[in-house]
mmCIF file of C-alpha atoms in Angstrom:
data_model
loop_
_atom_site.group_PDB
_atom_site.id
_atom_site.type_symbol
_atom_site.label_atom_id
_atom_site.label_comp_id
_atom_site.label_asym_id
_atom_site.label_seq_id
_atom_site.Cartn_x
_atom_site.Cartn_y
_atom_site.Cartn_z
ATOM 1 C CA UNK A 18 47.380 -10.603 183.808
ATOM 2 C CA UNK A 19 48.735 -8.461 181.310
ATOM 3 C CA UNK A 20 50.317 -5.200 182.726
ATOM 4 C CA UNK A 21 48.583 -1.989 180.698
ATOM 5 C CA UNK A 22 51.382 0.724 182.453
ATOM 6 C CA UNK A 23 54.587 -1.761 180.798
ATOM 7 C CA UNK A 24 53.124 -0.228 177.626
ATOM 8 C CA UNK A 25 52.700 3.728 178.463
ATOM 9 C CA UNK A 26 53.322 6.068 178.179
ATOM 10 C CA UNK A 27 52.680 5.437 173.524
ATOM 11 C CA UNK A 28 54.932 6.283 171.098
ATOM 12 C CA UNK A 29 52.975 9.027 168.361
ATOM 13 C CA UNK A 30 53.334 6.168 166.088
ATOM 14 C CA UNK A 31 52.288 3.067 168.296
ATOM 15 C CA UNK A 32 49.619 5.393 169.129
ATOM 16 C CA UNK A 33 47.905 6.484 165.630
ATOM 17 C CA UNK A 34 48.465 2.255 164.341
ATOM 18 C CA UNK A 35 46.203 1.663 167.459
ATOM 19 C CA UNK A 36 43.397 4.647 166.866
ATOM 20 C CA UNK A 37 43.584 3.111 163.190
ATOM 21 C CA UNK A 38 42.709 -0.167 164.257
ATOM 22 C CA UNK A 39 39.667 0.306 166.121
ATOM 23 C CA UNK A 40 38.040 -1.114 162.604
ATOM 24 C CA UNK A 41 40.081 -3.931 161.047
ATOM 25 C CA UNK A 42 42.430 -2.771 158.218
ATOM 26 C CA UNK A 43 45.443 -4.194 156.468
ATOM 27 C CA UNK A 44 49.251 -2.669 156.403
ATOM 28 C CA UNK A 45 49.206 -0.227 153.822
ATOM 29 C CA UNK A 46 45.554 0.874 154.899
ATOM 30 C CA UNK A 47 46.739 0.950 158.127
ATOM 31 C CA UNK A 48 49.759 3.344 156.680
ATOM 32 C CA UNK A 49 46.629 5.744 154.604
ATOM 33 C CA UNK A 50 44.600 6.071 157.550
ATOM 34 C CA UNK A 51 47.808 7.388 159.967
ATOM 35 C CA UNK A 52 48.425 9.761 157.364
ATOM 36 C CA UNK A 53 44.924 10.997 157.571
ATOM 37 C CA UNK A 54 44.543 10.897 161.406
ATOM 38 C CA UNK A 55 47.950 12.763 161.806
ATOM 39 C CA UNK A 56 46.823 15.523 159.525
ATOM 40 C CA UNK A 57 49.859 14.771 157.249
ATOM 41 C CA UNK A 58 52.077 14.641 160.273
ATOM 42 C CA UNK A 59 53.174 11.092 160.764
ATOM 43 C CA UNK A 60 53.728 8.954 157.967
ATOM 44 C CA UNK A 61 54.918 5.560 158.103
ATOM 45 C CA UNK A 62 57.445 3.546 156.153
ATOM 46 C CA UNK A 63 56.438 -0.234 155.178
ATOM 47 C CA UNK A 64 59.218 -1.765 156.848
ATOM 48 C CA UNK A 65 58.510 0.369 159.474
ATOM 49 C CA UNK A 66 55.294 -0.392 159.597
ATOM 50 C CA UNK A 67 55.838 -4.175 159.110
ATOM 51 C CA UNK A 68 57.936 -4.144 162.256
ATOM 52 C CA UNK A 69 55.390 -2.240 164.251
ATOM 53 C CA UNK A 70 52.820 -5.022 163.114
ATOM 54 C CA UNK A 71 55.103 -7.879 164.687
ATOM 55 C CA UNK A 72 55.473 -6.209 168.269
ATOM 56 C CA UNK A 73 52.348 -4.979 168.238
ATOM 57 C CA UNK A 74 51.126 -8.435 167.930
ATOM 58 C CA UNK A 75 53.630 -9.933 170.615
ATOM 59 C CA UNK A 76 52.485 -8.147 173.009
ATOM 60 C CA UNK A 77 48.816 -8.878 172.561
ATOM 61 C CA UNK A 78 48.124 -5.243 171.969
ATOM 62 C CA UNK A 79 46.837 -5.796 168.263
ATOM 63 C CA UNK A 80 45.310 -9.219 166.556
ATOM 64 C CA UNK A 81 45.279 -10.747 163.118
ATOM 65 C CA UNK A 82 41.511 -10.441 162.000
ATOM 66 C CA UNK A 83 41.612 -12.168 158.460
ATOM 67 C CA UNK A 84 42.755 -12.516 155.163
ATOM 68 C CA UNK A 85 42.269 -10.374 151.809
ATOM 69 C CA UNK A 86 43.838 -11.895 149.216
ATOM 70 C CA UNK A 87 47.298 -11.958 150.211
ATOM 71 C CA UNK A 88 46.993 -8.861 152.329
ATOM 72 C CA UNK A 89 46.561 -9.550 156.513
ATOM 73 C CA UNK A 90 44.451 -7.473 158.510
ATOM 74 C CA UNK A 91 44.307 -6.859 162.048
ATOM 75 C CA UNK A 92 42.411 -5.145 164.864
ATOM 76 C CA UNK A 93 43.011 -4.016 168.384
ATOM 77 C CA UNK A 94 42.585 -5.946 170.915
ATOM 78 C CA UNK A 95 40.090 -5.592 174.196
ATOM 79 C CA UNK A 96 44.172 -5.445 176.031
ATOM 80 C CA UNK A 97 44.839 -2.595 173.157
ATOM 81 C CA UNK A 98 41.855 -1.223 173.822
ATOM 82 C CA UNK A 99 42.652 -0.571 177.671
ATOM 83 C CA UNK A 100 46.043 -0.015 176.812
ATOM 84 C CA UNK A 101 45.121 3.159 174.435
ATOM 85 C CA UNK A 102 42.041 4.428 176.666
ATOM 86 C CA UNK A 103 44.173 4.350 179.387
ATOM 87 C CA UNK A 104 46.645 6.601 177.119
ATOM 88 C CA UNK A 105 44.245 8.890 175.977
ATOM 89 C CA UNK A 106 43.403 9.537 179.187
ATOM 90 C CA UNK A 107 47.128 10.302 180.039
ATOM 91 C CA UNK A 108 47.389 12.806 177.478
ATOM 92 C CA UNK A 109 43.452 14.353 178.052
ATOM 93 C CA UNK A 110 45.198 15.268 181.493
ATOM 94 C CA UNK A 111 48.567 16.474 180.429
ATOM 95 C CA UNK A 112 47.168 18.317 176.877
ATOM 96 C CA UNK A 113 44.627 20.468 179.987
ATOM 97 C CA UNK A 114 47.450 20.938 181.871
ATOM 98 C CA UNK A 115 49.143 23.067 179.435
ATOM 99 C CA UNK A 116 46.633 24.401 177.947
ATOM 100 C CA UNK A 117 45.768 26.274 181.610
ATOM 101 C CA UNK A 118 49.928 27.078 182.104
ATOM 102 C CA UNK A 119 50.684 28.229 178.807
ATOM 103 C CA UNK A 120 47.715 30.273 177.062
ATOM 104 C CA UNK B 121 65.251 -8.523 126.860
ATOM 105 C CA UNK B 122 69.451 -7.807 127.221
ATOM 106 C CA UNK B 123 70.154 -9.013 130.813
ATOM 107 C CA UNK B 124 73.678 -8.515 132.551
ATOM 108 C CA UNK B 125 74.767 -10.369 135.435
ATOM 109 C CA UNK B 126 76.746 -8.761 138.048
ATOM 110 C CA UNK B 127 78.667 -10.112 141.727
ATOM 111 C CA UNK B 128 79.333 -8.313 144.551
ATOM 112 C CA UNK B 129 79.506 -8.957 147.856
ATOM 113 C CA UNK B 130 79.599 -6.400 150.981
ATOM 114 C CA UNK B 131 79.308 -6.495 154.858
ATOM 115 C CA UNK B 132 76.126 -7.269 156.561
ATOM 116 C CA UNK B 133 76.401 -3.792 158.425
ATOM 117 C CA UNK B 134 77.256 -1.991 154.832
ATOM 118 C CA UNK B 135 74.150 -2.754 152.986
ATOM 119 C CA UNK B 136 73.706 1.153 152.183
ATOM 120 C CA UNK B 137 76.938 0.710 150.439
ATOM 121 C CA UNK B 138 74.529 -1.907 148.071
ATOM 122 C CA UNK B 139 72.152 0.228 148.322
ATOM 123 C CA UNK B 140 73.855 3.059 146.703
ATOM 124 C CA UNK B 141 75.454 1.024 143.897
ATOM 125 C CA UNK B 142 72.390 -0.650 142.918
ATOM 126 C CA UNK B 143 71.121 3.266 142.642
ATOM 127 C CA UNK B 144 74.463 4.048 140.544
ATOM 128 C CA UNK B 145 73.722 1.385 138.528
ATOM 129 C CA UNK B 146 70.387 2.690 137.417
ATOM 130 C CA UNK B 147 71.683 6.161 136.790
ATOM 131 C CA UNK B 148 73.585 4.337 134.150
ATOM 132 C CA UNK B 149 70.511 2.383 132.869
ATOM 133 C CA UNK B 150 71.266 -0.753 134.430
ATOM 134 C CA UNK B 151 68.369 -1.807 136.836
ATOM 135 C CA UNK B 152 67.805 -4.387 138.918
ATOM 136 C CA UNK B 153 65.698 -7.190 137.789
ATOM 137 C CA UNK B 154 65.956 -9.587 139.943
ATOM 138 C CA UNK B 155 68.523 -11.408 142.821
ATOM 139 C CA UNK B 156 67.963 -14.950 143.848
ATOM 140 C CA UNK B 157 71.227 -16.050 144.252
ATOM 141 C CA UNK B 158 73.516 -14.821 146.988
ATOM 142 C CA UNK B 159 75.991 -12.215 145.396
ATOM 143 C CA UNK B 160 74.764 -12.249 141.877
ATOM 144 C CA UNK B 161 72.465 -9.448 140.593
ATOM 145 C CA UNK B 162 70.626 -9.890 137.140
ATOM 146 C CA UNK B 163 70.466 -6.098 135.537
ATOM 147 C CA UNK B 164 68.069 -5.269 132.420
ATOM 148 C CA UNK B 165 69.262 -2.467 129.759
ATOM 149 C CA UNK B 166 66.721 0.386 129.679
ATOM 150 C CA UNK B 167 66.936 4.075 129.917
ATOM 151 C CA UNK B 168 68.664 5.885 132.938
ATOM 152 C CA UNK B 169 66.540 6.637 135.800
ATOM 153 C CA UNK B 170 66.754 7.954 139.304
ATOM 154 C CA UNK B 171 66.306 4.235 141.406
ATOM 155 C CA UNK B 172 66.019 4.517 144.950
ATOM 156 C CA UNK B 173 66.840 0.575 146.273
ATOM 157 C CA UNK B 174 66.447 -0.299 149.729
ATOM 158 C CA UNK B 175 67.044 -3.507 151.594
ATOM 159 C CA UNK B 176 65.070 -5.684 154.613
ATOM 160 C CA UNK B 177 66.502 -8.309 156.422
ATOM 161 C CA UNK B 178 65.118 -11.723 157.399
ATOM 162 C CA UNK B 179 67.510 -14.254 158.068
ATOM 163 C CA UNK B 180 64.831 -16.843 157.822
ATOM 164 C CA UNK B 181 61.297 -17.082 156.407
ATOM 165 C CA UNK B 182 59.658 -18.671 159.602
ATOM 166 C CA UNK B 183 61.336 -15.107 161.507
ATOM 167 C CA UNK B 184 58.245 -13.692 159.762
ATOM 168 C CA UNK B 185 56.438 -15.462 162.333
ATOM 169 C CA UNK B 186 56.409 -15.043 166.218
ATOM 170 C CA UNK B 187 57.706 -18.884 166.479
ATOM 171 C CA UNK B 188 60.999 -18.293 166.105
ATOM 172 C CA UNK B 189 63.553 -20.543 163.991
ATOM 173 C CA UNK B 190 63.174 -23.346 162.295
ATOM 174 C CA UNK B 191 60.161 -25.214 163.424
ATOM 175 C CA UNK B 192 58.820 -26.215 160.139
ATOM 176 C CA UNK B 193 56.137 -28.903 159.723
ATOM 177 C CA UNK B 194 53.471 -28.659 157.579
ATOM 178 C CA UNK B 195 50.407 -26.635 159.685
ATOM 179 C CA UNK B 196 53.128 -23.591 160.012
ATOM 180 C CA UNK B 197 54.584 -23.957 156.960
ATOM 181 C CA UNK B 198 51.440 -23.011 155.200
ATOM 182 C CA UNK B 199 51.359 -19.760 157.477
ATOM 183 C CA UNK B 200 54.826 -18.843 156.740
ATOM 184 C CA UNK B 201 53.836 -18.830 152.960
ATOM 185 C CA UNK B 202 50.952 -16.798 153.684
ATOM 186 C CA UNK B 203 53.159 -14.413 155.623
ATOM 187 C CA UNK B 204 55.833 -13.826 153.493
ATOM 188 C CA UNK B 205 53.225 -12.985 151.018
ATOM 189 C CA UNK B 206 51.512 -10.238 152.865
ATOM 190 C CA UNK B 207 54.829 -8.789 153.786
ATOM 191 C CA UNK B 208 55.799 -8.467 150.211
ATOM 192 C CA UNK B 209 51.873 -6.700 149.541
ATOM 193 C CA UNK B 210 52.427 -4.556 151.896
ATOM 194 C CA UNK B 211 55.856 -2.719 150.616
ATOM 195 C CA UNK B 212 54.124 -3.075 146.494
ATOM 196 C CA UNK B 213 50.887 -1.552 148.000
ATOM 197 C CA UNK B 214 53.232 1.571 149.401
ATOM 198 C CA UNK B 215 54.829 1.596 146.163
ATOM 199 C CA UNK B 216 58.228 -0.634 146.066
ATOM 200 C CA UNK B 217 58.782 -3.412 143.644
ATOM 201 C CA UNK B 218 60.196 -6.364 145.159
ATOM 202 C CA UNK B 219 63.235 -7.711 143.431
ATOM 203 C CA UNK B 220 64.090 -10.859 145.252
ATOM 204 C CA UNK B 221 65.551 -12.507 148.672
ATOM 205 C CA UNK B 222 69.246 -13.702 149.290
ATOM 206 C CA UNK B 223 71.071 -14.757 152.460
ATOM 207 C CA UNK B 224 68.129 -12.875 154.456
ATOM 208 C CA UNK B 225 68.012 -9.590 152.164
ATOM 209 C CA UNK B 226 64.903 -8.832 150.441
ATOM 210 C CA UNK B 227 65.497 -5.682 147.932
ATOM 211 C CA UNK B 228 63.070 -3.249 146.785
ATOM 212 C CA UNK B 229 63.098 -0.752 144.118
ATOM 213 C CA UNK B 230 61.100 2.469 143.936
ATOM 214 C CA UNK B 231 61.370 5.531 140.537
ATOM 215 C CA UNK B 232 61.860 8.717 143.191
ATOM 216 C CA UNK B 233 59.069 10.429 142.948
ATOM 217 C CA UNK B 234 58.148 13.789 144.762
ATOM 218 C CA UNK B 235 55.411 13.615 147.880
ATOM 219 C CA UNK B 236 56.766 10.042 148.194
ATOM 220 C CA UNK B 237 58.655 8.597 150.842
ATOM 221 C CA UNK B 238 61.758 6.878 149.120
ATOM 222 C CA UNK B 239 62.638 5.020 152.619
ATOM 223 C CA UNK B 240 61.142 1.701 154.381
ATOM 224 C CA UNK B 241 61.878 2.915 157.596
ATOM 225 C CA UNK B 242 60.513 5.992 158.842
ATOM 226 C CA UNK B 243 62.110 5.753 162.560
ATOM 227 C CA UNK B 244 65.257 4.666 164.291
ATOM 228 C CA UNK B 245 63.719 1.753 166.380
ATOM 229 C CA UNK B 246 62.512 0.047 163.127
ATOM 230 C CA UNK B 247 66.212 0.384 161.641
ATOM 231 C CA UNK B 248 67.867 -0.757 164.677
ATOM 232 C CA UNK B 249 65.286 -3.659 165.395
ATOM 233 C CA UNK B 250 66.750 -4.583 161.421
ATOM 234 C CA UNK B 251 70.382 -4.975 162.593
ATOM 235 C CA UNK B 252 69.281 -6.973 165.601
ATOM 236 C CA UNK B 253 67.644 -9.242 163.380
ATOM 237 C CA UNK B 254 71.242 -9.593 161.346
ATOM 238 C CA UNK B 255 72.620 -10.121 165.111
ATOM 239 C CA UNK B 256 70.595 -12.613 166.233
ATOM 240 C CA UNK B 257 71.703 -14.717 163.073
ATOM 241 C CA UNK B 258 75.164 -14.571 162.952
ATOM 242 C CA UNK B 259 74.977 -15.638 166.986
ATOM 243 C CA UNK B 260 73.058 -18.567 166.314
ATOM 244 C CA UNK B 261 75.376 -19.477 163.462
ATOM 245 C CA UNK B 262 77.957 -18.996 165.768
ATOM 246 C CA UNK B 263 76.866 -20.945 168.394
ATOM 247 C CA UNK B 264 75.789 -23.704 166.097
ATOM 248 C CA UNK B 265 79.734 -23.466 164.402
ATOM 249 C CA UNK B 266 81.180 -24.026 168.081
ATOM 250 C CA UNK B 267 78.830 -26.972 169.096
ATOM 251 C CA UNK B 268 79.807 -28.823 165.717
ATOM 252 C CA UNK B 269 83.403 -28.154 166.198
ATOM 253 C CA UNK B 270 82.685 -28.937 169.715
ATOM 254 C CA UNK B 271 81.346 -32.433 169.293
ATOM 255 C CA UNK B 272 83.825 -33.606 166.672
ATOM 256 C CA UNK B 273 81.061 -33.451 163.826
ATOM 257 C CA UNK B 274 82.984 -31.588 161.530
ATOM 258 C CA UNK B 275 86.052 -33.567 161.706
ATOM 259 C CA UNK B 276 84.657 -36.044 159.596
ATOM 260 C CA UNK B 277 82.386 -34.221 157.774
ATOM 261 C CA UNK B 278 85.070 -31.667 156.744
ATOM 262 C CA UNK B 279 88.222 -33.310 157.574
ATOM 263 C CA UNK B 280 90.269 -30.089 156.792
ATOM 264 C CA UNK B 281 88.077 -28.645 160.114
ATOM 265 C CA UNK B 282 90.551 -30.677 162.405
ATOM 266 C CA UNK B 283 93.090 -28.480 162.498
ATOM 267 C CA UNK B 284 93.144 -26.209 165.695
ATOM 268 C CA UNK B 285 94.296 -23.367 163.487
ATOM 269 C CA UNK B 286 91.012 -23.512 161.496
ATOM 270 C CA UNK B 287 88.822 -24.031 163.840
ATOM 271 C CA UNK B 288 89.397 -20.922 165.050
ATOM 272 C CA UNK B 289 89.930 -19.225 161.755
ATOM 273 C CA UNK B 290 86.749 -20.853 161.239
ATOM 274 C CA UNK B 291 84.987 -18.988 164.733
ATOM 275 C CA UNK B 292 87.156 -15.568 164.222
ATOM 276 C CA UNK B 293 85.208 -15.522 160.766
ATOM 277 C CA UNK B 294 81.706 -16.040 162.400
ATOM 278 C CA UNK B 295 82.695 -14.312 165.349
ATOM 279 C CA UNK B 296 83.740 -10.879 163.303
ATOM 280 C CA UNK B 297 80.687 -9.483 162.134
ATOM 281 C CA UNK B 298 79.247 -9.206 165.627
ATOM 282 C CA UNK B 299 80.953 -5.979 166.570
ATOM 283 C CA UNK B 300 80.687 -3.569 163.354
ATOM 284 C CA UNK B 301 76.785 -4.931 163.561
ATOM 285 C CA UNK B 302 76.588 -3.759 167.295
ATOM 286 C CA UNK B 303 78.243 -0.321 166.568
ATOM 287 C CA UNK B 304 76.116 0.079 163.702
ATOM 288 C CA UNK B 305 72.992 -0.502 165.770
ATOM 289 C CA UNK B 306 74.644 1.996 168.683
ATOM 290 C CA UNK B 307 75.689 4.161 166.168
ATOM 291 C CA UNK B 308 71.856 5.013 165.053
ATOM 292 C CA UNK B 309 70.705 5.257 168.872
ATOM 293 C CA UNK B 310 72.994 7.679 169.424
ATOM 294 C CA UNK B 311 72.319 9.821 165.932
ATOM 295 C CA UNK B 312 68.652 9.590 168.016
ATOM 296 C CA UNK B 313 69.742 11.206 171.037
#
């Protein structure tokens, strides 16, 4: 049994590749759709990117779904999935938090 | 099409130092075509240009996989091939042309352009993770150079080998790079913090 709390809390990164993969996309749409999400904020190098791909997929959190052309894509997995909710959840709490404290 | 040819050679841990002359080299009209060959660079003559070059590092093709090192036969083979493709889409879908491979380095070229990125790593763990990749090599050679020493291979493979002296001019050699490659990976964990 895969341990979701080893993972949290999510780098801003780690977490904007995982919101992007809740459809199956490839690296560089992967890198569009971060840019997007972030509002500009994030962007992401290939290698970095690349990288982020590799231990993303080690630790089960993100899956190869198929090929097109030479381009891979993957999705997140149902572990991903958890791991992100769970994260989301996290930061729901922490974002009302300060929201109460400091406005 | 009026090729040059060009050698140089520089430390594993230096490869901005590359990275800048290959960039020099442009400004001077001189840009990278292509490097297969370890050390030698094949330049074509066209008109100066600001180049931004930047280098990867996979000491072996099957590292693009999550099986580790050499464990070739046929059924992974194929997905190496297929990897090593995707990870070359991926930088010429963000923009970089991919010049080649040598002793583990892939370069990439990009014409600067404003509102674009000119690196391939946007964070420290991503760089670092790159040096550990050059560390994990140069161990296994290592370890590899003392077990053949160890067990007498080399003596009559290379004969010269037999010597005590170089055998451990031989290690000392391997055995260098380690530490500039560790401070250079605890030097940008520390720029971090």
């Amino acid at each position: 049994m895969k341990k979701i709390e080893k993972h949290l809390p999510l780098t801003e990164s780690t977490a904007y590749i995982l919101i992007a993969l809740n459809t199956p996309l490839h690296g560089y749409g992967v890198m569009q759709k971060v840019t997007e999400l972030s509002e500009g904020i994030v962007s992401m190098g290939a290698g970095t990117l690349y990288t982020a791909f590799a231990t993303l997929e080690k630790q089960g959190l993100i899956a190869k779904a198929g090929q097109e052309g030479r381009r891979k894509l993957y999705e997140l997995t149902d572990f991903g999935r958890n791991v992100l909710t769970q994260h989301m959840h996290r930061t729901a709490i922490m974002l009302n938090s300060a929201s109460t404290i400091i406005n | 099409m009026n090729t040059t040819k060009k050698i140089r050679w520089f430390w594993s841990w230096k490869d901005q130092e590359i990275e800048q002359w290959l960039s020099d080299m442009s400004a001077q009209g001189l840009h990278l075509l292509k490097t297969e060959t370890p050390f030698w660079y094949t330049f074509v003559q066209s008109q100066p240009a600001n180049v931004v070059y930047r280098l990867d590092y996979y000491a072996d093709t099957s590292m693009f996989t999550n099986h580790g090192w050499y464990v070739l036969d046929d059924s992974n083979r194929k997905e190496i091939v297929e990897e090593e493709a995707a990870y070359q889409q991926l930088f010429e879908d963000a923009g970089w042309h991919y010049r080649g491979t040598n002793r583990g380095w892939n370069y990439f070229s990009r014409t600067v352009e404003e509102g674009h990125s000119a690196e391939i790593f946007t964070d420290i763990d991503s760089k670092v993770k790159k040096y550990r990749r050059q560390l994990l090599f140069q161990l296994a050679t290592l370890l590899s150079g003392i077990i053949l020493i160890a067990i007498g291979t080399t003596e009559s493979m290379f004969p010269l080998t037999a010597s005590s002296l170089l055998r451990i001019i031989v290690i000392a050699a391997f055995a260098y790079p380690l530490l500039p490659i560790t401070q250079r990976m605890r030097q940008l964990q520390q720029a971090n913090s």
